[in-house]
CSV table of C-alpha atoms in Angstrom, one decimal:
chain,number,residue,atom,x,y,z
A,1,UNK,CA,-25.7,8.6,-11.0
A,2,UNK,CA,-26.2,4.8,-10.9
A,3,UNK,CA,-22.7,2.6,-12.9
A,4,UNK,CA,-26.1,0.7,-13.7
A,5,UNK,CA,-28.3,3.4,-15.6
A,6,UNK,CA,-25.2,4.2,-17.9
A,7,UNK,CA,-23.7,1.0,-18.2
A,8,UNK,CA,-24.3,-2.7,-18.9
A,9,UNK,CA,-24.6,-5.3,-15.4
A,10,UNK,CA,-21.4,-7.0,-17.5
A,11,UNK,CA,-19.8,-3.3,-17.6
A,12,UNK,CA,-20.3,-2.4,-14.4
A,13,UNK,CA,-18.9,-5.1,-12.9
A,14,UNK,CA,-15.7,-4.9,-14.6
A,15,UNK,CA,-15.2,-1.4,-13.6
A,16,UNK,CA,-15.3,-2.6,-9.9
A,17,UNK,CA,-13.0,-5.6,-10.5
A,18,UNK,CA,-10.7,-2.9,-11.9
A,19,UNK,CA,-11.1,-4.4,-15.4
A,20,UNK,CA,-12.2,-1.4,-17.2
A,21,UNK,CA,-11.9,2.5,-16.2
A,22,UNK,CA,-14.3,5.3,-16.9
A,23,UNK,CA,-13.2,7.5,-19.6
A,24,UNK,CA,-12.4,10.3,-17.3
A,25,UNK,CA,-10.9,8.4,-15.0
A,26,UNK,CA,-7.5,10.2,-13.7
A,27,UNK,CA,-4.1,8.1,-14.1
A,28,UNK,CA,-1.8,9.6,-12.1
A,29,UNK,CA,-1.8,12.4,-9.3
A,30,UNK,CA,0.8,15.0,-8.6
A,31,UNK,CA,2.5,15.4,-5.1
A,32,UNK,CA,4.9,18.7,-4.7
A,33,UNK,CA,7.4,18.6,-2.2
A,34,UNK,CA,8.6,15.3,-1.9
A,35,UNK,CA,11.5,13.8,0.7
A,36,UNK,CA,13.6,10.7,0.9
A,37,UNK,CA,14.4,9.8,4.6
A,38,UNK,CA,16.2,6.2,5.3
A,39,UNK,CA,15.0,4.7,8.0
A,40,UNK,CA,18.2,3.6,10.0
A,41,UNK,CA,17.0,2.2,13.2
A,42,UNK,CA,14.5,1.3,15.6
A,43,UNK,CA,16.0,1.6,19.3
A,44,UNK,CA,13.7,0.1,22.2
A,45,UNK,CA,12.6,2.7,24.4
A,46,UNK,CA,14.3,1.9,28.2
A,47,UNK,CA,11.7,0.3,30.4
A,48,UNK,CA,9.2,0.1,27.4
A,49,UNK,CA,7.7,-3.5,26.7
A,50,UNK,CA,8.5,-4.9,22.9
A,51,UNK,CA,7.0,-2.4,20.3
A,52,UNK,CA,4.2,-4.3,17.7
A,53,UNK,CA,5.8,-2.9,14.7
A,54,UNK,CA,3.0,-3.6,12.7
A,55,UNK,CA,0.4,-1.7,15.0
A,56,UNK,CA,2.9,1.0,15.1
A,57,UNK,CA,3.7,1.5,12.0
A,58,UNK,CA,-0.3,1.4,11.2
A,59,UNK,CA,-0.7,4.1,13.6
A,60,UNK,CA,1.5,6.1,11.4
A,61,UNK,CA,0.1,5.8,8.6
A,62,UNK,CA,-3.6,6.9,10.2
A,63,UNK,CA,-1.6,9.8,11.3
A,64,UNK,CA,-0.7,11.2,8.6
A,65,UNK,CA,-4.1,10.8,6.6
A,66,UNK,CA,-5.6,12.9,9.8
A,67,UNK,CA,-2.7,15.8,9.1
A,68,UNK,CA,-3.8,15.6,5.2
A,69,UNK,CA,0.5,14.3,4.3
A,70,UNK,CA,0.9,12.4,1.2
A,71,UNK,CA,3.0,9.0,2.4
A,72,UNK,CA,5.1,6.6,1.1
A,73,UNK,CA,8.2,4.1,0.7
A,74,UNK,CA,10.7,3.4,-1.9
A,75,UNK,CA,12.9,0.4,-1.7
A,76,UNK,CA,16.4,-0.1,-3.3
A,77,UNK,CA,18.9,-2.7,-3.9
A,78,UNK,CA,22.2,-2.1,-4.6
A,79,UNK,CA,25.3,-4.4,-4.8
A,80,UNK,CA,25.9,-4.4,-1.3
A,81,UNK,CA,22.5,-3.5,0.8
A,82,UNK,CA,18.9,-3.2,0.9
A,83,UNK,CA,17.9,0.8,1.6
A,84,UNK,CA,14.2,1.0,3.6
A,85,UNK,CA,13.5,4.4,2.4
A,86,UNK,CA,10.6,5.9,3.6
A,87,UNK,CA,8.7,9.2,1.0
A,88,UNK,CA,7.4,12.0,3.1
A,89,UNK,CA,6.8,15.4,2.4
A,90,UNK,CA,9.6,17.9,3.4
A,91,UNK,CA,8.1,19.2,6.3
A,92,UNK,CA,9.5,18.8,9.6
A,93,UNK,CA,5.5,17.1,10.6
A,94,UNK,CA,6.2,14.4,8.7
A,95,UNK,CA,9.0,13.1,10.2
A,96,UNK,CA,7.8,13.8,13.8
A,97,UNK,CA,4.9,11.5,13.0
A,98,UNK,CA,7.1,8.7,11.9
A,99,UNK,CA,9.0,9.1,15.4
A,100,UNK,CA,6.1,9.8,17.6
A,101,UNK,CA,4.6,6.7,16.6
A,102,UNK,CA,7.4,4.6,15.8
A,103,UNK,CA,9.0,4.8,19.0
A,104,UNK,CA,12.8,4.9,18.5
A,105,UNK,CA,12.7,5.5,14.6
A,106,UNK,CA,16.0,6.9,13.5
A,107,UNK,CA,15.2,9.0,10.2
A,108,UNK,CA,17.8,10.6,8.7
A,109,UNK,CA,17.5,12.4,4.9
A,110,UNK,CA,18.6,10.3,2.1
A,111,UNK,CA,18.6,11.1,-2.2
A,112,UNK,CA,16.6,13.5,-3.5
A,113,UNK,CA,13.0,11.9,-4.7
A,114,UNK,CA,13.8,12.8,-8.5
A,115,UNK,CA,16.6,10.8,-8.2
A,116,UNK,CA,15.3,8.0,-7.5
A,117,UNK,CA,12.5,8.6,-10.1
A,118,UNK,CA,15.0,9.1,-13.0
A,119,UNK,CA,16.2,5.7,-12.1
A,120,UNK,CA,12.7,3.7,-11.7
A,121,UNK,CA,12.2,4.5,-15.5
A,122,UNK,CA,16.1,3.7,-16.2
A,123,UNK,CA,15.2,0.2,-15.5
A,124,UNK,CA,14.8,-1.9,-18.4
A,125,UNK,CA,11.7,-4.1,-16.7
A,126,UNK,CA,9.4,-2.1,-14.9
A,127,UNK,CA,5.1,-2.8,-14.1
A,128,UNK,CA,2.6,-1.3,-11.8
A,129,UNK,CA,0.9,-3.0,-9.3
A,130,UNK,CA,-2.9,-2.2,-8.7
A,131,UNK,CA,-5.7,-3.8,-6.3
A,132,UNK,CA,-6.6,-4.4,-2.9
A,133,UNK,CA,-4.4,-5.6,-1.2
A,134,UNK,CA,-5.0,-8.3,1.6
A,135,UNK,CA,-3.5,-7.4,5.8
A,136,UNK,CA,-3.4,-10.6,7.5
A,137,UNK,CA,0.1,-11.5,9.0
A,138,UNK,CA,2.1,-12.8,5.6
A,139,UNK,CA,0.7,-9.9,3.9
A,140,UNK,CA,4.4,-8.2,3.7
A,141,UNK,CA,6.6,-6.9,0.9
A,142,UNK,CA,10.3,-8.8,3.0
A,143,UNK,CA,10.3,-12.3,1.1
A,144,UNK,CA,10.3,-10.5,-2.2
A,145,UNK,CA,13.2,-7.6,-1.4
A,146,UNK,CA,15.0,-10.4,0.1
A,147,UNK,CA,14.5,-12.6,-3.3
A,148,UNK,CA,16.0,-9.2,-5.0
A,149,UNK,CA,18.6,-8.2,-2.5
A,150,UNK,CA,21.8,-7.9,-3.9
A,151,UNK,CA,20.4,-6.8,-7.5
A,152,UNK,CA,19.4,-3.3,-8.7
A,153,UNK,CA,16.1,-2.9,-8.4
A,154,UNK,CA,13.5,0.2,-7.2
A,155,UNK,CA,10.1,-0.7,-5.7
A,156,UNK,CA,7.8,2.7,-5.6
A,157,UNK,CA,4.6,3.1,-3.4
A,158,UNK,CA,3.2,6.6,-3.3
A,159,UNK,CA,0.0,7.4,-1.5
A,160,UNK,CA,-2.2,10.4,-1.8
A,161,UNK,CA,-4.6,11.0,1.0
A,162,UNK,CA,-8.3,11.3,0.6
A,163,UNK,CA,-10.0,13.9,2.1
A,164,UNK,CA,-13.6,12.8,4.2
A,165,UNK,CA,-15.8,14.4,2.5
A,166,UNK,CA,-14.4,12.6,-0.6
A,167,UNK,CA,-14.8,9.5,1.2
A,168,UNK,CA,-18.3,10.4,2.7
A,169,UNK,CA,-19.4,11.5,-1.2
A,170,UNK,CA,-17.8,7.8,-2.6
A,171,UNK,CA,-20.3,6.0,0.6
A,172,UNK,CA,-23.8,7.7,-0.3
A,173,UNK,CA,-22.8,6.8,-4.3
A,174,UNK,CA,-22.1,3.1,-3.0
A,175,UNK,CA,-25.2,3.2,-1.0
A,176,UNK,CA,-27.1,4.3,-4.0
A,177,UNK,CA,-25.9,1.9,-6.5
A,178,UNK,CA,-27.0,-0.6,-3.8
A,179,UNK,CA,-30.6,0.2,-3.4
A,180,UNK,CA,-30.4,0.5,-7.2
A,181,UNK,CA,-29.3,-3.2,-8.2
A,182,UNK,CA,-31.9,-4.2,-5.9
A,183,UNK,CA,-35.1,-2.3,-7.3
A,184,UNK,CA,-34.1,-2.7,-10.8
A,185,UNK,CA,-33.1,-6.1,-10.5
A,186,UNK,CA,-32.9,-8.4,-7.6
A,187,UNK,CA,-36.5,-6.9,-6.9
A,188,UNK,CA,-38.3,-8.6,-10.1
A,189,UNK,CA,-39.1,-11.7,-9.9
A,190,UNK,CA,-39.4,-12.2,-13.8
A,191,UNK,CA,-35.4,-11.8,-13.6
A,192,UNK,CA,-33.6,-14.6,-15.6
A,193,UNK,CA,-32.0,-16.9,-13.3
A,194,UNK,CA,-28.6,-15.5,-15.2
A,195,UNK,CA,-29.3,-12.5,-14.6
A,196,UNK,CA,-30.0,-12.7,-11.4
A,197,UNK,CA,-27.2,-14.5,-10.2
A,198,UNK,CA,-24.6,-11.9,-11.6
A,199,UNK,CA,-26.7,-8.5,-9.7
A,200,UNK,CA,-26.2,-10.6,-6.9
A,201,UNK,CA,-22.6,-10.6,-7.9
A,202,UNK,CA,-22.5,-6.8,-8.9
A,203,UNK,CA,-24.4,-6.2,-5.9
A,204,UNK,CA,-21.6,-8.3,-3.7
A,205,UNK,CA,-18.8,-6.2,-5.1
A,206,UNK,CA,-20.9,-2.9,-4.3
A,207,UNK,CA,-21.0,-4.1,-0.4
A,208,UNK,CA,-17.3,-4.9,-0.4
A,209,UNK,CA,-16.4,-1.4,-1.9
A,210,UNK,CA,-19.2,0.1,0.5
A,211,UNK,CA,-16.8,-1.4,3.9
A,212,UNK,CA,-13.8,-0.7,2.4
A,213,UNK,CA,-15.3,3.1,2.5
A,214,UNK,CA,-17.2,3.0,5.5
A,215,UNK,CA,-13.8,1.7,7.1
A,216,UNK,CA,-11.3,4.1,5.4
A,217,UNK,CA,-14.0,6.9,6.9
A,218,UNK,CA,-12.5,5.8,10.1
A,219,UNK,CA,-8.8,4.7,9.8
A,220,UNK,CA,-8.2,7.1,6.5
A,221,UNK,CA,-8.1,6.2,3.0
A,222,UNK,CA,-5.5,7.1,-0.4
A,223,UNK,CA,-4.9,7.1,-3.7
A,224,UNK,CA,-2.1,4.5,-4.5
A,225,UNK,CA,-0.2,4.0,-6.8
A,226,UNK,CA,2.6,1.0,-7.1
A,227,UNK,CA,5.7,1.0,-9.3
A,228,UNK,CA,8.3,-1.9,-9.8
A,229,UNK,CA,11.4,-2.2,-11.7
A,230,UNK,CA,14.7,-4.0,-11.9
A,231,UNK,CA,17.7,-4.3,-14.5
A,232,UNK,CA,17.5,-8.5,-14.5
A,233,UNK,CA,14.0,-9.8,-15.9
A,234,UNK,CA,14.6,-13.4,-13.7
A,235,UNK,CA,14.7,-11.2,-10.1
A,236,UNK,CA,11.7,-9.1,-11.6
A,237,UNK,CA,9.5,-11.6,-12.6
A,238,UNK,CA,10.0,-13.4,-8.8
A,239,UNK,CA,9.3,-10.1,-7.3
A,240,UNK,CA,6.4,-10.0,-9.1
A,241,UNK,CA,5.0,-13.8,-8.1
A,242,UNK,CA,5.9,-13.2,-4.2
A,243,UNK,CA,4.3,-10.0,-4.0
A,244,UNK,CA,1.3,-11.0,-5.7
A,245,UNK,CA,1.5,-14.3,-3.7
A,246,UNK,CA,2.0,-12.4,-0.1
A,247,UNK,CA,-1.0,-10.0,-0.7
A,248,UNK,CA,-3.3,-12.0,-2.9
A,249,UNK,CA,-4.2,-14.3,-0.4
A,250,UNK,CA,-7.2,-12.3,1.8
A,251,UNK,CA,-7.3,-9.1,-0.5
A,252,UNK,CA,-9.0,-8.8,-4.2
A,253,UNK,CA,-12.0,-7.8,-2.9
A,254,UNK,CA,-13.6,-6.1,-4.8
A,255,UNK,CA,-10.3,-5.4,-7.3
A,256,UNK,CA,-8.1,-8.0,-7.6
A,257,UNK,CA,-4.6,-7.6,-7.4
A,258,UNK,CA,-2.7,-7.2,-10.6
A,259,UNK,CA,0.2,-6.8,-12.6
A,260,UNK,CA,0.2,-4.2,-15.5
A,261,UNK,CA,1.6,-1.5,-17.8
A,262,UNK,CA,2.8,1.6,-16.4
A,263,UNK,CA,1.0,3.3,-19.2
A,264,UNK,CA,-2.4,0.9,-18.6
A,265,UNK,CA,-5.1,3.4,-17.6
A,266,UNK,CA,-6.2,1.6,-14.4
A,267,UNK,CA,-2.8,2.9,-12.7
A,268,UNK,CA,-4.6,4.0,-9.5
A,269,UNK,CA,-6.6,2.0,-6.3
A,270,UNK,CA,-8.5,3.5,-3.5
A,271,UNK,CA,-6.7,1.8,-0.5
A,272,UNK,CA,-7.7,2.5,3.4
A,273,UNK,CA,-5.3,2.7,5.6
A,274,UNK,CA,-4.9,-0.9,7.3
A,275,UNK,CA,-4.5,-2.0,3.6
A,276,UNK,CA,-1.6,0.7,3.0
A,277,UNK,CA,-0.1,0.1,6.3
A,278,UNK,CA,0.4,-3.7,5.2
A,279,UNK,CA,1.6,-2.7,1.8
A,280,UNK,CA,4.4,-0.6,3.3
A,281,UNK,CA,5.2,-2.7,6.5
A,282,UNK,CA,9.2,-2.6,8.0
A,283,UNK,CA,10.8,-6.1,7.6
A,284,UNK,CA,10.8,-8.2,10.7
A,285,UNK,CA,13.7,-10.2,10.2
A,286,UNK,CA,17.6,-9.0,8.7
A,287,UNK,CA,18.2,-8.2,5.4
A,288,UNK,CA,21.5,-8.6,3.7
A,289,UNK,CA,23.4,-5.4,4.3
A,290,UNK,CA,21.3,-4.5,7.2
A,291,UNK,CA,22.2,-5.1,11.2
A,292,UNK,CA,19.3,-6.0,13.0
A,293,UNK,CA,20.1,-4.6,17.1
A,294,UNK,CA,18.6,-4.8,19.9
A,295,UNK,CA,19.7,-3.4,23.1
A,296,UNK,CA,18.7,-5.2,26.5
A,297,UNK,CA,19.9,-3.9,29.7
A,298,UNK,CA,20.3,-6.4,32.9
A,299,UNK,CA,19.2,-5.9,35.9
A,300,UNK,CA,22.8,-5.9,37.4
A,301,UNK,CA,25.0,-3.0,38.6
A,302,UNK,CA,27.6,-3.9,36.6
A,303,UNK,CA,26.7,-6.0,33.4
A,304,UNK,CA,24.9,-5.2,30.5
A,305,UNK,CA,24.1,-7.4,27.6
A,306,UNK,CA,23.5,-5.7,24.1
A,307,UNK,CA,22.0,-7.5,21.3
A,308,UNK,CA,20.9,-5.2,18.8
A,309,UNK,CA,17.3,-3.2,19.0
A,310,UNK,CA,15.1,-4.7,16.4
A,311,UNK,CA,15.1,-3.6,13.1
A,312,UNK,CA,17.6,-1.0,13.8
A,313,UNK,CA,18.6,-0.8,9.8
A,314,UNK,CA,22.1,-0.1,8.8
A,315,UNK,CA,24.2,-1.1,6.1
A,316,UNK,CA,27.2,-3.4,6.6
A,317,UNK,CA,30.6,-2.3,6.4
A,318,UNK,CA,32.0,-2.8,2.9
């Protein structure tokens, strides 16, 4: 049924800008199963061209929607690194994934997932993110972690996928809604000129929801939900400005992207895969506690030059 034939124009278009939820609206979702594996490295394949990290670690993330495995990443500061921790279901599939697509990905199991979730709701300053994200190139969680390295902090993405016929269901309800705001509104010409103007600005949000759909049909889409805390409410509320800043910019459309309560109803966003990718990107440059290598082999018989791979992750000595 129609948002419109239940609901107020004004209504409706808050629950598409995310600023109201239906009453049954679910909060939360439950994945069994969990994994933490750190991601340690990223050694260039020999004779292999320069992987696009990006690309690659999109194609991993379309991967595992196509298998049905929940995803996701969990970042940590401690006194002395920066742990790139990526959330993956126990299975061995998950990890091949990662490594099939990530060429050279060094995995390697880290703490246990309740571990970490104990000490997310430890943290004395803690919000949820929720929103569409933007994907263009500065669209990248580094500049924040950096901001926060040193400190002791948890940042929490979790994604559940969406099966296609959930997807295909969410595109004919779009496509409805659509054909509705224009016979019952855009279509008479009696229309106040108020009224008019916002169903054409209901009816913009329903097309921009529509693509997103139509494009997460393709690519894959999930059910995210973002978590941030940290112990010093100065690095928290910068983490929250630069992450809002790097994925604001081309994203909001049709939710925009906000900071809220853990407990605030609205907890959830249907993300496609592109938009997850961005959200969950690998840094590009060091991060304190981290050795960035890359390993490049002459031509010569007898010299070889190593510089290390890039982003192959590990901690510093102490």
């Amino acid at each position: 049924m129609s948002l419109l034939a239940a609901t107020s124009l004004g209504e409706a278009t808050a629950l598409l800008q995310g600023e109201l939820c239906l009453p049954d609206t679910a909060n939360g979702f439950v994945i069994d199963g969990l994994g933490i594996q750190r991601l340690s490295g990223i050694e260039a394949a020999p004779g292999h061209a320069p992987l696009d990290f990006d690309s690659a670690w999109e194609s991993v993330v379309r991967a595992l929607w196509g298998i049905g495995l929940p995803c996701g990443l969990c970042v940590t500061g401690e006194p002395s690194e920066v742990g790139w921790n990526l959330v993956l279901p126990a299975s061995s599939a998950a990890g091949e994934t990662v490594t099939a697509h990530l060429t050279g990905a060094r995995l390697h199991r880290a703490n246990d997932f309740s571990q970490l979730t104990r000490r997310l709701h430890r943290m004395p300053f803690i919000a949820a993110m929720a929103g569409h994200p933007g994907i263009g190139a500065c669209a990248r969680l580094e500049t924040a972690i950096r901001s926060m390295s040193g400190g002791n902090f948890l940042l929490l993405i979790l994604a559940k996928p969406v099966s296609r016929p959930e997807i295909e269901n969410e595109i004919r309800r779009l496509g409805e809604e659509e054909q509705f705001v224009r016979d019952e509104y855009l279509s008479r010409a009696s229309l106040e000129h108020e009224s008019h103007t916002r169903a054409n600005r209901y009816l913009t949000l329903v097309q921009a929801a529509n693509e997103r759909a139509t494009a997460a049909l393709q690519e894959g889409g999930w059910r995210v939900r973002v978590l941030l805390g940290a112990s010093s409410e100065s690095s928290f509320r910068q983490a929250q400005s630069l992450i809002h800043s790097a994925f604001s910019a081309d994203g909001g459309k049709p939710e925009p992207l906000r900071w809220q309560a853990i407990t605030d109803p609205r907890s959830m966003t249907f993300l496609r895969t592109a938009e997850l990718a961005a959200l969950t990107r690998p840094p590009k440059r060091e991060l304190p506690g981290f050795l960035i290598e890359a390993r490049v082999e002459s031509s010569g018989p007898d010299h070889k030059n190593s510089i290390p791979p890039i982003f192959a992750t590990m901690a510093a000595p102490s």
